[in-house]
Amino acid sequence: KAGVTQTPRYLIKTRGQQVTLSCSPISGHRSVSWYQQTPGQGLQFLFEYFSETQRNKGNFPGRFSGRQFSNSRSEMNVSTLELGDSALYLCASSFLPDFYGYTFGSGTRLTVV
Amino acid sequence: KQEVTQIPAALSVPEGENLVLNCSFTDSAIYNLQWFRQDPGKGLTSLLLIQSSQREQTSGRLNASLDKSSGRSTLYIAASQPGDSATYLCAVRNSGGSNYKLTFGKGTLLTVNP
């Protein structure tokens, strides 16, 4: 059974550019969440989607956005990149968060130069 | 606002030792608590999930307990091995409303020496 797949694994972008990250959840999982991990702040919640609807949003600026498609795949977009956006971006999926918890992908390492 | 604290921040033990990692949270109104491990530069691997109505969960050499009223959870690792070296993270999901986010602690970096 395939796990949560995130692409690309690594990205290098220049300040001011925008970036799109992709996440394919485990088959049958309809809840997809995104987290940012940095050495200073640890893991911070970005947003959660279920059946193409955003149910929760973390405390991040509007430059961070996401969406979910009808096949449950999700993308997150960061516009006008800043140096501080350099981080490991992790995606997690769940069949039923109330009962089964979350399974994480390997992440996308974004470096902004 | 939920805050999760993990103590100690780092721990180094000889192989074979039994050890305990601690996690505390400020808001006891949680739905569940999940323990993860993270190897350097990698994603998170789920270890154990404890629902708020449960007191403990076991998987192999791992045992996690939950005391919701006091806001504490412990992860017990028996007979530690070098392969257990990783960062261990606990995360809670608050109950109430449409709350589908996990709040993480900063983790405990475990080193098991051969």
Coordinates of C-alpha atoms in Angstrom, one line a residue:
Chain A
K1 CA 0.0 0.0 0.0
A2 CA 1.6 3.3 -1.1
G3 CA 2.1 5.9 1.6
V4 CA 1.7 9.6 1.4
T5 CA 3.7 10.9 -1.6
Q6 CA 5.1 14.4 -1.7
T7 CA 6.7 16.0 -4.7
P8 CA 9.2 17.3 -5.3
R9 CA 11.6 16.2 -2.5
Y10 CA 13.8 19.2 -2.8
L11 CA 13.4 22.7 -4.2
I12 CA 15.6 25.8 -4.4
K13 CA 13.9 29.0 -5.2
T14 CA 14.8 32.7 -5.2
R15 CA 13.2 35.3 -3.0
G16 CA 10.1 36.8 -4.6
Q17 CA 9.3 33.7 -6.6
Q18 CA 6.3 31.4 -6.0
V19 CA 6.3 27.7 -5.5
T20 CA 3.7 24.9 -5.6
L21 CA 4.1 21.7 -3.6
S22 CA 2.1 18.5 -4.2
C23 CA 0.8 15.8 -1.9
S24 CA -0.9 12.5 -2.9
P25 CA -2.6 11.0 0.2
I26 CA -2.9 7.3 0.9
S27 CA -5.7 5.8 -1.2
G28 CA -9.0 6.3 0.5
H29 CA -7.9 9.1 2.7
R30 CA -9.9 12.2 2.3
S31 CA -8.3 14.4 5.0
V32 CA -5.1 16.1 4.0
S33 CA -3.1 18.5 6.3
W34 CA 0.0 20.5 5.7
Y35 CA 2.7 21.5 8.2
Q36 CA 5.8 23.6 8.2
Q37 CA 8.9 22.5 10.1
T38 CA 11.8 24.8 10.9
P39 CA 14.6 24.4 13.5
G40 CA 13.3 27.5 15.4
Q41 CA 9.6 27.0 15.4
G42 CA 9.3 23.3 15.1
L43 CA 6.2 21.8 13.4
Q44 CA 3.4 24.3 12.7
F45 CA 0.0 23.7 11.2
L46 CA -0.8 25.3 7.9
F47 CA -4.2 24.0 6.8
E48 CA -6.4 20.9 6.6
Y49 CA -8.7 19.9 3.7
F50 CA -11.5 17.3 3.5
S51 CA -13.4 16.6 0.4
E52 CA -12.0 19.8 -1.3
T53 CA -13.1 22.0 1.6
Q54 CA -10.6 23.8 3.9
R55 CA -11.7 23.0 7.5
N56 CA -8.9 24.5 9.4
K57 CA -6.2 27.1 8.8
G58 CA -3.2 27.9 10.8
N59 CA -1.7 31.3 11.6
F60 CA 0.2 32.0 8.4
P61 CA 0.1 35.0 6.1
G62 CA -2.1 34.9 3.0
R63 CA 0.9 34.1 0.9
F64 CA 0.4 30.5 1.9
S65 CA -2.6 28.9 0.2
G66 CA -3.7 25.4 -0.6
R67 CA -6.4 23.4 -2.3
Q68 CA -7.6 19.9 -2.6
F69 CA -8.8 18.2 -5.8
S70 CA -11.7 15.7 -6.2
N71 CA -9.2 12.8 -6.1
S72 CA -8.0 14.0 -2.6
R73 CA -4.6 15.1 -4.0
S74 CA -3.6 18.4 -2.5
E75 CA -1.3 21.3 -3.4
M76 CA 0.0 24.1 -1.4
N77 CA 1.3 27.4 -2.9
V78 CA 3.6 30.0 -1.4
S79 CA 3.8 33.3 -3.3
T80 CA 6.4 36.0 -3.0
L81 CA 8.9 33.7 -1.2
E82 CA 10.9 35.0 1.7
L83 CA 14.1 33.7 3.2
G84 CA 12.2 32.6 6.2
D85 CA 10.0 30.3 4.2
S86 CA 12.9 27.9 4.0
A87 CA 11.7 24.8 5.7
L88 CA 10.6 21.2 5.5
Y89 CA 7.0 21.1 4.4
L90 CA 5.1 18.0 5.5
C91 CA 1.8 16.6 4.3
A92 CA -0.3 14.2 6.3
S93 CA -3.4 12.2 5.4
S94 CA -6.0 10.4 7.4
F95 CA -9.0 8.2 6.7
L96 CA -10.9 9.3 9.8
P97 CA -8.8 11.7 12.0
D98 CA -11.1 10.9 14.9
F99 CA -10.1 7.3 15.0
Y100 CA -7.0 6.7 13.0
G101 CA -4.6 9.5 13.5
Y102 CA -2.4 10.9 10.7
T103 CA 0.2 9.4 8.3
F104 CA 2.9 11.7 7.2
G105 CA 4.9 11.9 3.9
S106 CA 8.6 12.4 3.6
G107 CA 8.3 16.1 3.0
T108 CA 9.5 18.7 0.6
R109 CA 12.7 20.6 1.6
L110 CA 12.3 24.1 0.3
T111 CA 15.3 26.4 0.3
V112 CA 14.9 30.1 -0.5
V113 CA 18.0 32.0 -1.6
Chain B
K1 CA -4.1 28.0 23.3
Q2 CA -2.7 24.5 23.5
E3 CA 1.0 24.2 24.3
V4 CA 3.0 21.0 24.2
T5 CA 6.3 20.6 26.0
Q6 CA 8.7 17.6 25.8
I7 CA 11.3 16.9 28.4
P8 CA 14.2 16.2 28.0
A9 CA 15.2 18.0 24.8
A10 CA 18.0 15.5 24.3
L11 CA 18.8 12.2 25.8
S12 CA 21.8 9.9 25.4
V13 CA 21.8 6.3 26.8
P14 CA 23.7 3.1 26.4
E15 CA 22.2 0.3 24.4
G16 CA 19.9 -2.0 26.3
E17 CA 18.7 0.7 28.7
N18 CA 15.0 1.2 29.4
L19 CA 14.0 4.9 29.0
V20 CA 11.1 7.3 29.4
L21 CA 10.2 10.3 27.3
N22 CA 7.8 12.9 28.7
C23 CA 5.2 15.0 27.0
S24 CA 3.0 17.6 28.8
F25 CA 0.1 19.7 27.4
T26 CA -1.7 22.7 28.8
D27 CA -5.2 22.1 27.7
S28 CA -6.7 18.8 28.8
A29 CA -9.6 19.0 26.4
I30 CA -7.9 16.7 23.8
Y31 CA -9.3 14.2 21.3
N32 CA -6.2 12.1 21.1
L33 CA -2.4 12.1 21.4
Q34 CA 0.0 10.7 18.8
W35 CA 3.7 9.8 19.2
F36 CA 6.0 10.0 16.2
R37 CA 9.6 9.5 15.4
Q38 CA 11.6 11.5 12.9
D39 CA 14.9 10.5 11.5
P40 CA 17.2 13.3 10.3
G41 CA 15.9 15.0 7.2
K42 CA 13.0 12.6 6.9
G43 CA 9.2 12.7 7.5
L44 CA 7.4 11.5 10.6
T45 CA 6.6 7.9 11.4
S46 CA 3.6 7.3 13.6
L47 CA 4.4 5.1 16.6
L48 CA 1.3 5.1 18.8
L49 CA -2.1 6.8 18.9
I50 CA -3.9 7.1 22.2
Q51 CA -7.6 8.2 22.3
S52 CA -8.6 10.5 25.1
S53 CA -10.6 7.6 26.7
Q54 CA -7.6 5.3 26.8
R55 CA -4.9 5.1 29.4
E56 CA -2.2 3.4 27.4
Q57 CA -1.2 1.8 24.1
T58 CA 1.5 -0.7 23.4
S59 CA 3.4 -1.7 20.2
G60 CA 6.4 -4.0 20.6
R61 CA 9.0 -2.4 22.8
L62 CA 7.0 0.8 23.0
N63 CA 4.4 1.7 25.6
A64 CA 2.7 5.1 25.7
S65 CA 0.5 6.2 28.6
L66 CA -1.9 9.1 28.8
D67 CA -3.1 11.0 31.9
K68 CA -5.5 13.5 30.4
S69 CA -6.5 15.2 33.7
S70 CA -2.9 16.1 34.5
G71 CA -2.0 16.8 30.9
R72 CA 0.8 14.3 30.6
S73 CA 1.9 11.4 28.4
T74 CA 5.0 9.2 28.6
L75 CA 6.6 7.1 26.0
Y76 CA 8.4 4.1 27.4
I77 CA 11.1 2.4 25.3
A78 CA 12.3 -1.0 26.6
A79 CA 15.7 -2.5 25.8
S80 CA 16.8 0.5 23.6
Q81 CA 18.8 -0.2 20.5
P82 CA 21.0 2.0 18.3
G83 CA 18.3 1.9 15.7
D84 CA 16.0 3.8 18.1
S85 CA 18.1 6.9 17.7
A86 CA 15.9 9.6 16.3
T87 CA 13.8 12.6 17.4
Y88 CA 10.6 11.6 19.1
L89 CA 7.6 14.0 18.9
C90 CA 4.3 14.0 20.6
A91 CA 1.3 15.8 19.1
V92 CA -2.2 16.4 20.5
R93 CA -5.4 17.1 18.7
N94 CA -7.8 19.3 20.7
S95 CA -11.4 18.4 21.0
G96 CA -14.3 20.7 20.3
G97 CA -15.5 22.3 17.1
S98 CA -13.9 21.6 13.8
N99 CA -10.5 21.1 15.1
Y100 CA -8.3 19.0 12.8
K101 CA -4.9 20.3 13.6
L102 CA -2.1 18.7 15.6
T103 CA -0.1 20.7 18.1
F104 CA 3.4 19.4 18.4
G105 CA 6.1 19.5 21.0
K106 CA 9.6 20.4 20.0
G107 CA 10.7 16.8 20.4
T108 CA 13.3 14.7 22.3
L109 CA 16.5 13.9 20.4
L110 CA 17.4 10.3 21.5
T111 CA 20.8 8.8 20.9
V112 CA 21.4 5.2 21.8
N113 CA 25.1 4.3 22.0
P114 CA 26.3 0.8 21.1

